Every structure is written in structure tokens, then in C-alpha cells.
Tab-separated table of C-alpha atoms and ligand atoms in Angstrom:
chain	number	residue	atom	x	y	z
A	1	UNK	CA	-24.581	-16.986	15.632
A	2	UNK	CA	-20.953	-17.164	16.642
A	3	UNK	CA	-18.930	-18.133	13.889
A	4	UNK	CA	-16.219	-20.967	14.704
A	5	UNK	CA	-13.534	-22.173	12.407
A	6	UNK	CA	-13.469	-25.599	13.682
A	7	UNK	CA	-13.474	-28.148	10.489
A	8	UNK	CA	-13.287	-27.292	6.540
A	9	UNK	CA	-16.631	-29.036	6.554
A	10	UNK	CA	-18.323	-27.152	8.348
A	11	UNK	CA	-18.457	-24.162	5.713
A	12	UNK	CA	-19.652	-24.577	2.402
A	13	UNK	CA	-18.140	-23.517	-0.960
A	14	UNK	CA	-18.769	-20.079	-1.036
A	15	UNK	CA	-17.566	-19.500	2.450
A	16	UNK	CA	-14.577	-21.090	1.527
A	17	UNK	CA	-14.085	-19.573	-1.769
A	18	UNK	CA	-14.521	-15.922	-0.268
A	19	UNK	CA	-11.832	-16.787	2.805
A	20	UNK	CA	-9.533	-17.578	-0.029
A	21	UNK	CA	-10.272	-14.598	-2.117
A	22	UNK	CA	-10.178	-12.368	0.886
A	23	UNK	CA	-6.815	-13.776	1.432
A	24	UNK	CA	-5.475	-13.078	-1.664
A	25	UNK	CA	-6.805	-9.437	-2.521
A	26	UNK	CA	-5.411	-7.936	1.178
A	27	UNK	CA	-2.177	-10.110	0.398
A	28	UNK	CA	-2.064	-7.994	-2.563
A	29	UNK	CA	-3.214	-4.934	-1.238
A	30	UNK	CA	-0.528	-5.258	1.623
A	31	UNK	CA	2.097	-4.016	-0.703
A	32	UNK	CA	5.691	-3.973	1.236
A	33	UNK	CA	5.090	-2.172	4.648
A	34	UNK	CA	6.705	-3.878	7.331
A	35	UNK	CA	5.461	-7.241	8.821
A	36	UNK	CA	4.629	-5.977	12.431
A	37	UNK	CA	2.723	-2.827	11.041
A	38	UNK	CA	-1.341	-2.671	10.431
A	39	UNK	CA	-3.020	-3.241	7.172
A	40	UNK	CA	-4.256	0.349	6.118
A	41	UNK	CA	-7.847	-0.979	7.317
A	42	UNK	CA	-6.872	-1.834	10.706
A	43	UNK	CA	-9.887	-4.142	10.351
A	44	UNK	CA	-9.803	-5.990	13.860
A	45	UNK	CA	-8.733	-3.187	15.373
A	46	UNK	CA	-8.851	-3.506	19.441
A	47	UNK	CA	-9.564	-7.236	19.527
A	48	UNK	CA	-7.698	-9.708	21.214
A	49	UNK	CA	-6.993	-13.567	20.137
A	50	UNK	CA	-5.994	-16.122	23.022
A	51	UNK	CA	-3.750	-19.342	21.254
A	52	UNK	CA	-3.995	-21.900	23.771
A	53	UNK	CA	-1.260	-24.262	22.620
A	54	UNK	CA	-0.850	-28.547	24.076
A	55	UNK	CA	1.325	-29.387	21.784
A	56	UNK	CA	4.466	-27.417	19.837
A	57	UNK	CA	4.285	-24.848	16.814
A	58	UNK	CA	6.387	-22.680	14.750
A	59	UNK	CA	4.443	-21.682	12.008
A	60	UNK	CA	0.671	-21.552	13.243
A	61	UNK	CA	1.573	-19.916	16.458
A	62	UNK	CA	3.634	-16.853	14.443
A	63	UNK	CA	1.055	-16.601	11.499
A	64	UNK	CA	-1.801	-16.025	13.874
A	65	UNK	CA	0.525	-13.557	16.235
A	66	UNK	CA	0.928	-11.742	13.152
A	67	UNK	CA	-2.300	-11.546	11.964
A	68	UNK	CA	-3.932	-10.333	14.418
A	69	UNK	CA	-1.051	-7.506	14.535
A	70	UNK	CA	-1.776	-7.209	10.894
A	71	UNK	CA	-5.449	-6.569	11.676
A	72	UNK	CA	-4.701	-3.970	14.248
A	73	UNK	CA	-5.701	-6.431	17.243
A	74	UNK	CA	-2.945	-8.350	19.576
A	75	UNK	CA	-2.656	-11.878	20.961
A	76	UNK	CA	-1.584	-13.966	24.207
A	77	UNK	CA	-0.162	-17.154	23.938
A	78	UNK	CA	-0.950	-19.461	26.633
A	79	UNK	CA	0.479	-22.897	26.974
A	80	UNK	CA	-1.225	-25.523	29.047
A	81	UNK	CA	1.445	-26.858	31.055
A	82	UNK	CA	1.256	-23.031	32.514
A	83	UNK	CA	-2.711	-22.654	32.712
A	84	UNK	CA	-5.066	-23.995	35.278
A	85	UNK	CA	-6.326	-26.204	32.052
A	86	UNK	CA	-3.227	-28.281	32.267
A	87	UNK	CA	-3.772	-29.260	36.122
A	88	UNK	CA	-7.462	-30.105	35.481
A	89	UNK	CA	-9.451	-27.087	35.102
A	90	UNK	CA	-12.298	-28.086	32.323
A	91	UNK	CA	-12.290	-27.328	29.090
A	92	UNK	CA	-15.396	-25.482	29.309
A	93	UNK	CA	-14.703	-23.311	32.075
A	94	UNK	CA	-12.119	-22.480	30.596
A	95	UNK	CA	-13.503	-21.430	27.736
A	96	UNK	CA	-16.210	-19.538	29.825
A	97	UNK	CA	-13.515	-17.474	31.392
A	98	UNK	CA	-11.740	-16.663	28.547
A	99	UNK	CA	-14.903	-15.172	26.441
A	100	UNK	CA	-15.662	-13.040	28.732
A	101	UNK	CA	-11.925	-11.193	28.161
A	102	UNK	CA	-11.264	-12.146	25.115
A	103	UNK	CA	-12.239	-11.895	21.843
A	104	UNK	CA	-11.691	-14.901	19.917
A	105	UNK	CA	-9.780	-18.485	20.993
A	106	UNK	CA	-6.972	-20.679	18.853
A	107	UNK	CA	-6.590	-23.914	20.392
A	108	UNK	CA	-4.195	-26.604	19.171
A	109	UNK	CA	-4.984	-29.934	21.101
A	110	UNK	CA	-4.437	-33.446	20.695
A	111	UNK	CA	-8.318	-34.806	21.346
A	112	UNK	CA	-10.709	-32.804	18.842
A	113	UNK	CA	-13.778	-33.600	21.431
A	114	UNK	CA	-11.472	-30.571	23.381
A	115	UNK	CA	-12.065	-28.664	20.881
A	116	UNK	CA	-15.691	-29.062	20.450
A	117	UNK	CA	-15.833	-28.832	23.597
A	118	UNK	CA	-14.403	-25.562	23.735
A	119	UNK	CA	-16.685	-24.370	20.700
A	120	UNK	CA	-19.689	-25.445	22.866
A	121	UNK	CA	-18.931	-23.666	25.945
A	122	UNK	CA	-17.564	-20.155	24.240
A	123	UNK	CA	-19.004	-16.712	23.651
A	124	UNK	CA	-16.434	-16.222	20.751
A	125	UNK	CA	-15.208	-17.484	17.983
A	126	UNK	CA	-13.111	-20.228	18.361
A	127	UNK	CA	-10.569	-21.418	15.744
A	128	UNK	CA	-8.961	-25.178	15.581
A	129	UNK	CA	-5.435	-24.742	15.412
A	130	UNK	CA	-4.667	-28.660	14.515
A	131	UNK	CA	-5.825	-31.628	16.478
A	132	UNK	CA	-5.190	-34.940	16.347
A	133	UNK	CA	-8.220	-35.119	13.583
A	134	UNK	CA	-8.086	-32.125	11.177
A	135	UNK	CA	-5.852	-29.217	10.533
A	136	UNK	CA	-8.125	-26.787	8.748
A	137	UNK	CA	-6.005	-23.392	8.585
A	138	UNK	CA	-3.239	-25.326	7.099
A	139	UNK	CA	-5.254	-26.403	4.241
A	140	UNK	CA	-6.642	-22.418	3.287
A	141	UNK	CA	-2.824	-21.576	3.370
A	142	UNK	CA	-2.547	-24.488	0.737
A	143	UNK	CA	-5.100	-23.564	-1.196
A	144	UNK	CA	-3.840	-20.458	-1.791
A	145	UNK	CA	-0.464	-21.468	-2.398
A	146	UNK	CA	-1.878	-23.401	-5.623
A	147	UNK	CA	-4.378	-20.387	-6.504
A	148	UNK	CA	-1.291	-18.282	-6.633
A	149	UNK	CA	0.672	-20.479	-8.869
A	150	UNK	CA	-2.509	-22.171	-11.051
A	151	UNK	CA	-4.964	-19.737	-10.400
A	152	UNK	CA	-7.221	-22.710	-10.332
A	153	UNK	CA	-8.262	-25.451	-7.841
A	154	UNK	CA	-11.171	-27.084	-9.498
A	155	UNK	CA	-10.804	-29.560	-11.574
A	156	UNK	CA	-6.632	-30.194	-10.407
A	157	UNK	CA	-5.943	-33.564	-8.644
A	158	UNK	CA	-4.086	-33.363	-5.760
A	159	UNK	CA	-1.893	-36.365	-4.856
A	160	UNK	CA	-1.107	-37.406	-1.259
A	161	UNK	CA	1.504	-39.681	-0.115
A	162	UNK	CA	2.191	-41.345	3.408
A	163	UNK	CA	-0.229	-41.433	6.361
A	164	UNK	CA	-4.032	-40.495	6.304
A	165	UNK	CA	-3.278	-37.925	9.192
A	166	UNK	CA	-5.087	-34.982	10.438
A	167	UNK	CA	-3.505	-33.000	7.145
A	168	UNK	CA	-4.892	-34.912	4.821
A	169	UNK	CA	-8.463	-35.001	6.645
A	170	UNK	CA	-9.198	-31.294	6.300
A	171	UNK	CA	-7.708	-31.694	2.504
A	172	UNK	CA	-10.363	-34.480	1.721
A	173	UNK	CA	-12.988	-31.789	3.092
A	174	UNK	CA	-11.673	-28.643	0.764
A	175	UNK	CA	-11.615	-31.123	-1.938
A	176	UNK	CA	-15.056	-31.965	-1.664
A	177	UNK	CA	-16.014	-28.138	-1.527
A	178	UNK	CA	-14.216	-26.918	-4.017
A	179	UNK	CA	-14.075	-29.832	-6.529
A	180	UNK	CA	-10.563	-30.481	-6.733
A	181	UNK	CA	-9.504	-34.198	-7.008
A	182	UNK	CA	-7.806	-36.153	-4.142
A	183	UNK	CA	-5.588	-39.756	-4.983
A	184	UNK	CA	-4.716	-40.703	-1.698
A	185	UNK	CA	-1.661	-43.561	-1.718
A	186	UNK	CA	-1.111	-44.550	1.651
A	187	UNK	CA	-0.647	-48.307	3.627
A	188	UNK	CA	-3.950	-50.300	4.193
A	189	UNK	CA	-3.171	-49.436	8.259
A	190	UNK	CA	-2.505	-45.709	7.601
A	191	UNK	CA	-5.996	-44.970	5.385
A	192	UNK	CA	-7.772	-41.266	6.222
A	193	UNK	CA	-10.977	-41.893	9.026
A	194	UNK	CA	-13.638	-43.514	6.653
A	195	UNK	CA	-16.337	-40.917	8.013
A	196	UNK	CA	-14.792	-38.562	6.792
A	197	UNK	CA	-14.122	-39.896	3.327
A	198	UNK	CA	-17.449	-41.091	2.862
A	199	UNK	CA	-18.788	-37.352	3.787
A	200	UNK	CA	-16.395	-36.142	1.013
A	201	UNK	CA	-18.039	-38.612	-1.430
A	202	UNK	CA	-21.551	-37.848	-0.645
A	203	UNK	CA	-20.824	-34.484	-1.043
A	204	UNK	CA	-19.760	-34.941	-4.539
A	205	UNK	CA	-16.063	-35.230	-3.887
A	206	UNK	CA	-13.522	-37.505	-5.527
A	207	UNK	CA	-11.174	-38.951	-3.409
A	208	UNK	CA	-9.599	-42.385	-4.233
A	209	UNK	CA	-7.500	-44.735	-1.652
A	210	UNK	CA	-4.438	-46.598	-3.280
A	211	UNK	CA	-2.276	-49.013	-2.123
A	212	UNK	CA	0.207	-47.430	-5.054
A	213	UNK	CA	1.999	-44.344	-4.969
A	214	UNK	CA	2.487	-44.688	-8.972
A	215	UNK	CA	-1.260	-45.274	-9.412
A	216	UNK	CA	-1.545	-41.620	-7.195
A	217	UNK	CA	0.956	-39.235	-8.351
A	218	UNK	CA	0.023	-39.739	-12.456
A	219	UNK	CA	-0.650	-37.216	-13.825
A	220	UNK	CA	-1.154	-34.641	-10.531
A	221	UNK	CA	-1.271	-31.249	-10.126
A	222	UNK	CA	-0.096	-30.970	-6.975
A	223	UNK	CA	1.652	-33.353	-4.726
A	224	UNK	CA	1.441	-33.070	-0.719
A	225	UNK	CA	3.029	-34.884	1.812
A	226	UNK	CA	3.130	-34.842	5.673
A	227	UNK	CA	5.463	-36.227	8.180
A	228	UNK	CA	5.125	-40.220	8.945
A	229	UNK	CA	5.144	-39.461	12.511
A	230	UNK	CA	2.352	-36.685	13.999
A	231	UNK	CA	2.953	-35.297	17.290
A	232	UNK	CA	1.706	-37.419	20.298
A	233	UNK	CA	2.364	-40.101	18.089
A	234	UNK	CA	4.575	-42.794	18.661
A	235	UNK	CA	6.834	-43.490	15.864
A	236	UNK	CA	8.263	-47.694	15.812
A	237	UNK	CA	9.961	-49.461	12.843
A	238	UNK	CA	6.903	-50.935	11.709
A	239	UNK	CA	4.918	-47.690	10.898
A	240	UNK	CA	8.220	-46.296	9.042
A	241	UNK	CA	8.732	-49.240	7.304
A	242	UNK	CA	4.929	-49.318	5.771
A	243	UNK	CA	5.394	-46.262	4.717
A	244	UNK	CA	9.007	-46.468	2.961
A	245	UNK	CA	7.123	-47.045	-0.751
A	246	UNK	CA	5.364	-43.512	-0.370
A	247	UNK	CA	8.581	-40.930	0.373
A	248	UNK	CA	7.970	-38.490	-2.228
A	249	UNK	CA	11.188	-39.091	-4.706
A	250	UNK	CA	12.122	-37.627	-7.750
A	251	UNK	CA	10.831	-41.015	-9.603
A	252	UNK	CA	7.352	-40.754	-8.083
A	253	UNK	CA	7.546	-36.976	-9.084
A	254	UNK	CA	8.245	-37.387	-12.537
A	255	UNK	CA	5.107	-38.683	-13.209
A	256	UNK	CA	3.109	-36.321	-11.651
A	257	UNK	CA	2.411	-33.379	-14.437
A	258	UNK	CA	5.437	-31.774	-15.819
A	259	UNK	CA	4.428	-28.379	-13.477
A	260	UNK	CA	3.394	-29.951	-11.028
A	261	UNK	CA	3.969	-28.613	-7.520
A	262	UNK	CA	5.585	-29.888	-4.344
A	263	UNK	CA	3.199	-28.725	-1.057
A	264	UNK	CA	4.177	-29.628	2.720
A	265	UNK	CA	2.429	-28.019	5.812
A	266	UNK	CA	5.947	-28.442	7.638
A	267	UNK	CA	8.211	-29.264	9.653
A	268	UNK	CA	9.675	-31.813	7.211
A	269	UNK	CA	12.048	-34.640	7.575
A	270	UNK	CA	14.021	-34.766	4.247
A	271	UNK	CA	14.953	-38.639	3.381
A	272	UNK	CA	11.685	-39.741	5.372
A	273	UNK	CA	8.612	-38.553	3.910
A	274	UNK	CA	10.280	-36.393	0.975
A	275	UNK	CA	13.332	-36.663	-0.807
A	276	UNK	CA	15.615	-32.941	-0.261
A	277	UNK	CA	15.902	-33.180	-4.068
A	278	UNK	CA	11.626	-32.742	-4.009
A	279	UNK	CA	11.927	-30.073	-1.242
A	280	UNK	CA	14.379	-28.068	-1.984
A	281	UNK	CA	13.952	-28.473	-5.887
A	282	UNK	CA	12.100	-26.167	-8.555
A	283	UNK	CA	8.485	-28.153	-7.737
A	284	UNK	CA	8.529	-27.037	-4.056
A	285	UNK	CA	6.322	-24.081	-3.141
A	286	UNK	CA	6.737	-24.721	0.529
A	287	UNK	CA	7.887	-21.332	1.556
A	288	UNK	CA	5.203	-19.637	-0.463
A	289	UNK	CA	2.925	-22.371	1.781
A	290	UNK	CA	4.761	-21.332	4.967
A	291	UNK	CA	4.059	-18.011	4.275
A	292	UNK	CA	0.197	-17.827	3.323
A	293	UNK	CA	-0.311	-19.193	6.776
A	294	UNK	CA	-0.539	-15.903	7.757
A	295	UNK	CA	-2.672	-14.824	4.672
A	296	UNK	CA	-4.723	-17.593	5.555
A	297	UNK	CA	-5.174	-16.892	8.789
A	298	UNK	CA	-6.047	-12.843	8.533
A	299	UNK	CA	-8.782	-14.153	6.504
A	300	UNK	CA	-9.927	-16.562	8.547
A	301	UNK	CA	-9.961	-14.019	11.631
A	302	UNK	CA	-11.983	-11.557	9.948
A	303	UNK	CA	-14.156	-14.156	8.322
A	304	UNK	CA	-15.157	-15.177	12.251
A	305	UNK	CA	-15.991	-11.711	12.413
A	306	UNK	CA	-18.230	-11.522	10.058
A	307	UNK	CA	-16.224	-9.312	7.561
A	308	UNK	CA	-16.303	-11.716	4.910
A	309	UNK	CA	-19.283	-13.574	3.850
B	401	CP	N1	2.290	-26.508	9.612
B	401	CP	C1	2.149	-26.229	10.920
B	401	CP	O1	1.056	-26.236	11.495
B	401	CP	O2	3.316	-25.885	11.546
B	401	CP	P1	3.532	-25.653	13.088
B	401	CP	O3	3.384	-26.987	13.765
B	401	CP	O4	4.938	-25.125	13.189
B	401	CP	O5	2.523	-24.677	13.603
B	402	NVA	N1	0.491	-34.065	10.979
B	402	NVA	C1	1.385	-33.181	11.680
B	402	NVA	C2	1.177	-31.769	11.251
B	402	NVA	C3	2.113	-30.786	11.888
B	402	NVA	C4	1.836	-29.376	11.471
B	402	NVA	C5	1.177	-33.335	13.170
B	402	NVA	O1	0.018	-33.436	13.602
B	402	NVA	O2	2.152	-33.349	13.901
């Protein structure tokens, strides 16, 4: 069976918990060889990802260049607006095409059915690079960043303020897996898709939905925001006004635990959706975050190949 990497919940706990030890030991093991040479293991060596890309990245498009680099393979970026896909070729011949060159697809998109889609019509692993739904990778990178400095995710509560994007969707799923606690504080309009919180719940997951940021952050772990506007979105006074109470301020931080830590998939806009005081303060591990998006990512890759798990 192929193995795609298309939503948190579609793995189950031990999956998840050996992507994110994977991650961790070859992080370790890495040591301080440049970041454009091969792990010692090579252990993807010859094999090629396509990163189909609709909408703009920094971070996920350079982690997964890199990791595949890292793991002795090589990638092609492809943007629609210069593939056959953006002028109406389907998604599914598409992906026909590319499995039979390729071996493994990222896709960032804006419709998750294109995605699916995608999954459905492939002969290789294909990996969801965000979509207007769920952001998966971003949440192992996050995971990590709190193993790293808690060495613990179950049992922490993990506060998010603002909207009930994609972000927070694939957080809601880990949570679930991997028992940590999720106090969401966002505007009645702006709640997480219900599906997916009820699938959280019935699989054991705690996730709460506050109209009170206070009621959230007390006593958190971790605290994660996202920006108020996604991409594709479109912004309006209204939506940034409903969401004014749940910026992420040193006031609403203070009564999260004392070492509690600051997470953000990025890019941020300080004074919207966090305070620069919270982002670039002591609490903020976004770097480390930034940066275990390539951890996360190796991991992932060899975990679609059936090296992990
Ligand atoms: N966090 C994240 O996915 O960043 P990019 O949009 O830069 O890839
Ligand atoms: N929620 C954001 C995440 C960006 C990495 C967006 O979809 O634009």
C-alpha cells in the first residue's frame, strides 16, 4: 500500500510517535556537516520529490528541498501557473504522469479535494504540503519543537489563539493522537470545522472552544498562534476586528505557565496576531520551529518509504 502523508489523522499514535522520534535521533545524529551535504545513510538515495506549489512558501518549499538533499535524493519545484495543471490539465492526470517519473509528490493547494484527488490517482506517495483544510507537516515540526524543549507532549495543554484555520486543524488531530490538551479561544465565526473536532473527541481527545482568550491561555504549556488572514483569503475590517481580543500579548502570556512557550508556523505579522514582545521574547521557540521543518520533513519522507514504522 502506498503510503500518503495527507492528514495527521490518518496515522495513528505510534506512526506518529516514531516520525517524531525518527526526527529527532537523525537530527542528532546529523552532527554539524554542512546543510547541502547527505546524512551518512544516504537513506533516499536516487529518489526524486516533485513540490507542486498554487500558492507561496518560504519555509515548506526549502525544508523539503533540503531534505530530500539530506536523504541523498533531489527535488523539482513546479509551480502551477507554469504547468499544464494551471491551464486545465486534471488533477489526476497529472498525477498519473508524474508517478510514472517521479518518486514521491508535495502539493500545496488551496481545495484539499485536489489533494485527495491527487492521492487517488498516484503511484507514489503523496505528501499535503498545506491546503486550505489542514497543514500536517507543520504540526510534526511543532511537535518536535516542544519534545525538544519539554521532552513531553502528553499530558501539556496547548493554547490557541485567533482563527480555527487549517493550522490549528491538523493540531486538533496530533492532539487527539498523542494526548496532549487543546483550549482553542477563537470568535464564534472563526471556530475549527466541527468534523473535525468532533473526530478529535471521539477519539479521546480534549479540545475545548472558548469565546475567552483568558479562559485558554491559563495555565498552558504552549501557546500557538497563526496569522488572522490565510492565503486565498480575503482579509476585511470585520474579520480583524473579531479577532483583536485574541493577539497573543504579554498579558495573555503571563498567565499561561511560567515556561511556557511561544510556537508560530510563520510568516508572522507582529502587532496583529502576536505582540513582537511574544515573538521576539525569551517564550518564542519559533526559529527552533522554523527549523525542524526540515527535521520534520526527512522523517516524514522516509516514513512514506517505509523506513520508519
Ligand atoms: N509555515 C509554513 O508553511 O511556511 P511557508 O508558507 O513559508 O511554507
Ligand atoms: N494559515 C496559514 C499558514 C501559512 C503557513 C495560511 O494558510 O496561509
Amino acid at each position: 500500500m502506498i503510503r500518503h502523508f495527507l492528514d495527521i489523522a490518518d496515522l495513528d499514535g505510534n506512526a506518529l510517535a516514531a516520525i517524531l522520534d525518527d526526527a529527532l535521533v537523525a537530527k542528532r545524529a546529523r552532527g554539524v556537516r554542512p546543510k547541502g551535504a547527505a546524512d551518512s545513510d544516504a537513506s533516499l538515495a536516487g529518489h526524486t520529490l516533485a513540490m507542486i506549489f498554487e500558492k507561496n512558501s518560504t519555509r515548506t518549499r526549502t525544508s523539503f528541498q533540503m531534505a530530500i538533499r539530506q536523504l541523498g535524493g533531489s527535488a523539482m519545484v513546479m509551480e502551477t501557473g507554469s504547468m499544464q495543471l494551471g491551464r486545465g490539465e486534471t488533477v489526476a492526470d497529472t498525477a498519473r504522469v508524474l508517478s510514472r517519473m517521479v518518486d514521491a509528490i508535495m502539493i500545496r493547494t488551496d481545495d484539499h479535494a485536489k489533494l485527495v484527488e491527487m492521492a487517488e490517482h498516484a503511484d507514489v506517495p503523496v505528501i499535503n504540503g498545506l491546503t486550505d483544510r489542514s497543514h500536517p507537516c507543520q504540526i510534526v515540526a511543532d511537535m518536535l519543537t516542544v519534545l525538544e524543549h519539554r521532552s513531553r507532549l502528553a499530558g501539556t495543554k496547548w493554547a490557541w489563539l485567533g482563527d480555527g484555520n487549517n493550522v490549528l486543524t491538523s493540531i486538533i488531530e496530533a492532539g487527539s493522537l498523542l494526548k496532549f490538551e487543546v483550549a482553542v479561544a477563537c470568535p464564534e465565526a472563526l471556530q475549527p470545522p466541527s468534523d473535525i473536532v468532533t473526530a478529535a473527541r471521539e477519539r479521546g481527545g480534549s479540545v475545548t472552544i472558548t469565546r475567552d482568550p483568558h479562559e485558554a491561555v491559563a495555565g498552558a504549556d504552549v501557546v500557538v498562534t497563526d496569522t488572522w488572514i490565510s492565503m486565498g483569503q480575503k482579509g476585511g475590517e470585520a474579520k480583524l476586528a473579531a479577532l483583536e481580543p485574541f493577539r497573543v500579548t504579554p498579558d495573555l502570556m503571563q498567565r499561561a505557565k511560567d515556561d511556557a512557550l511561544f510556537l508560530h508556523c510563520l510568516p508572522a505579522h507582529r502587532g496583529e496576531e502576536v505582540s513582537a514582545e511574544i515573538i521576539d521574547g525569551p517564550q518564542s521557540v519559533v526559529w527552533d520551529e522554523a527549523e525542524n521543518r526540515l527535521h520534520a520533513q526527512k522523517a516524514i519522507l522516509r516514513w512514506c518509504f517505509g523506513l520508519i514504522g
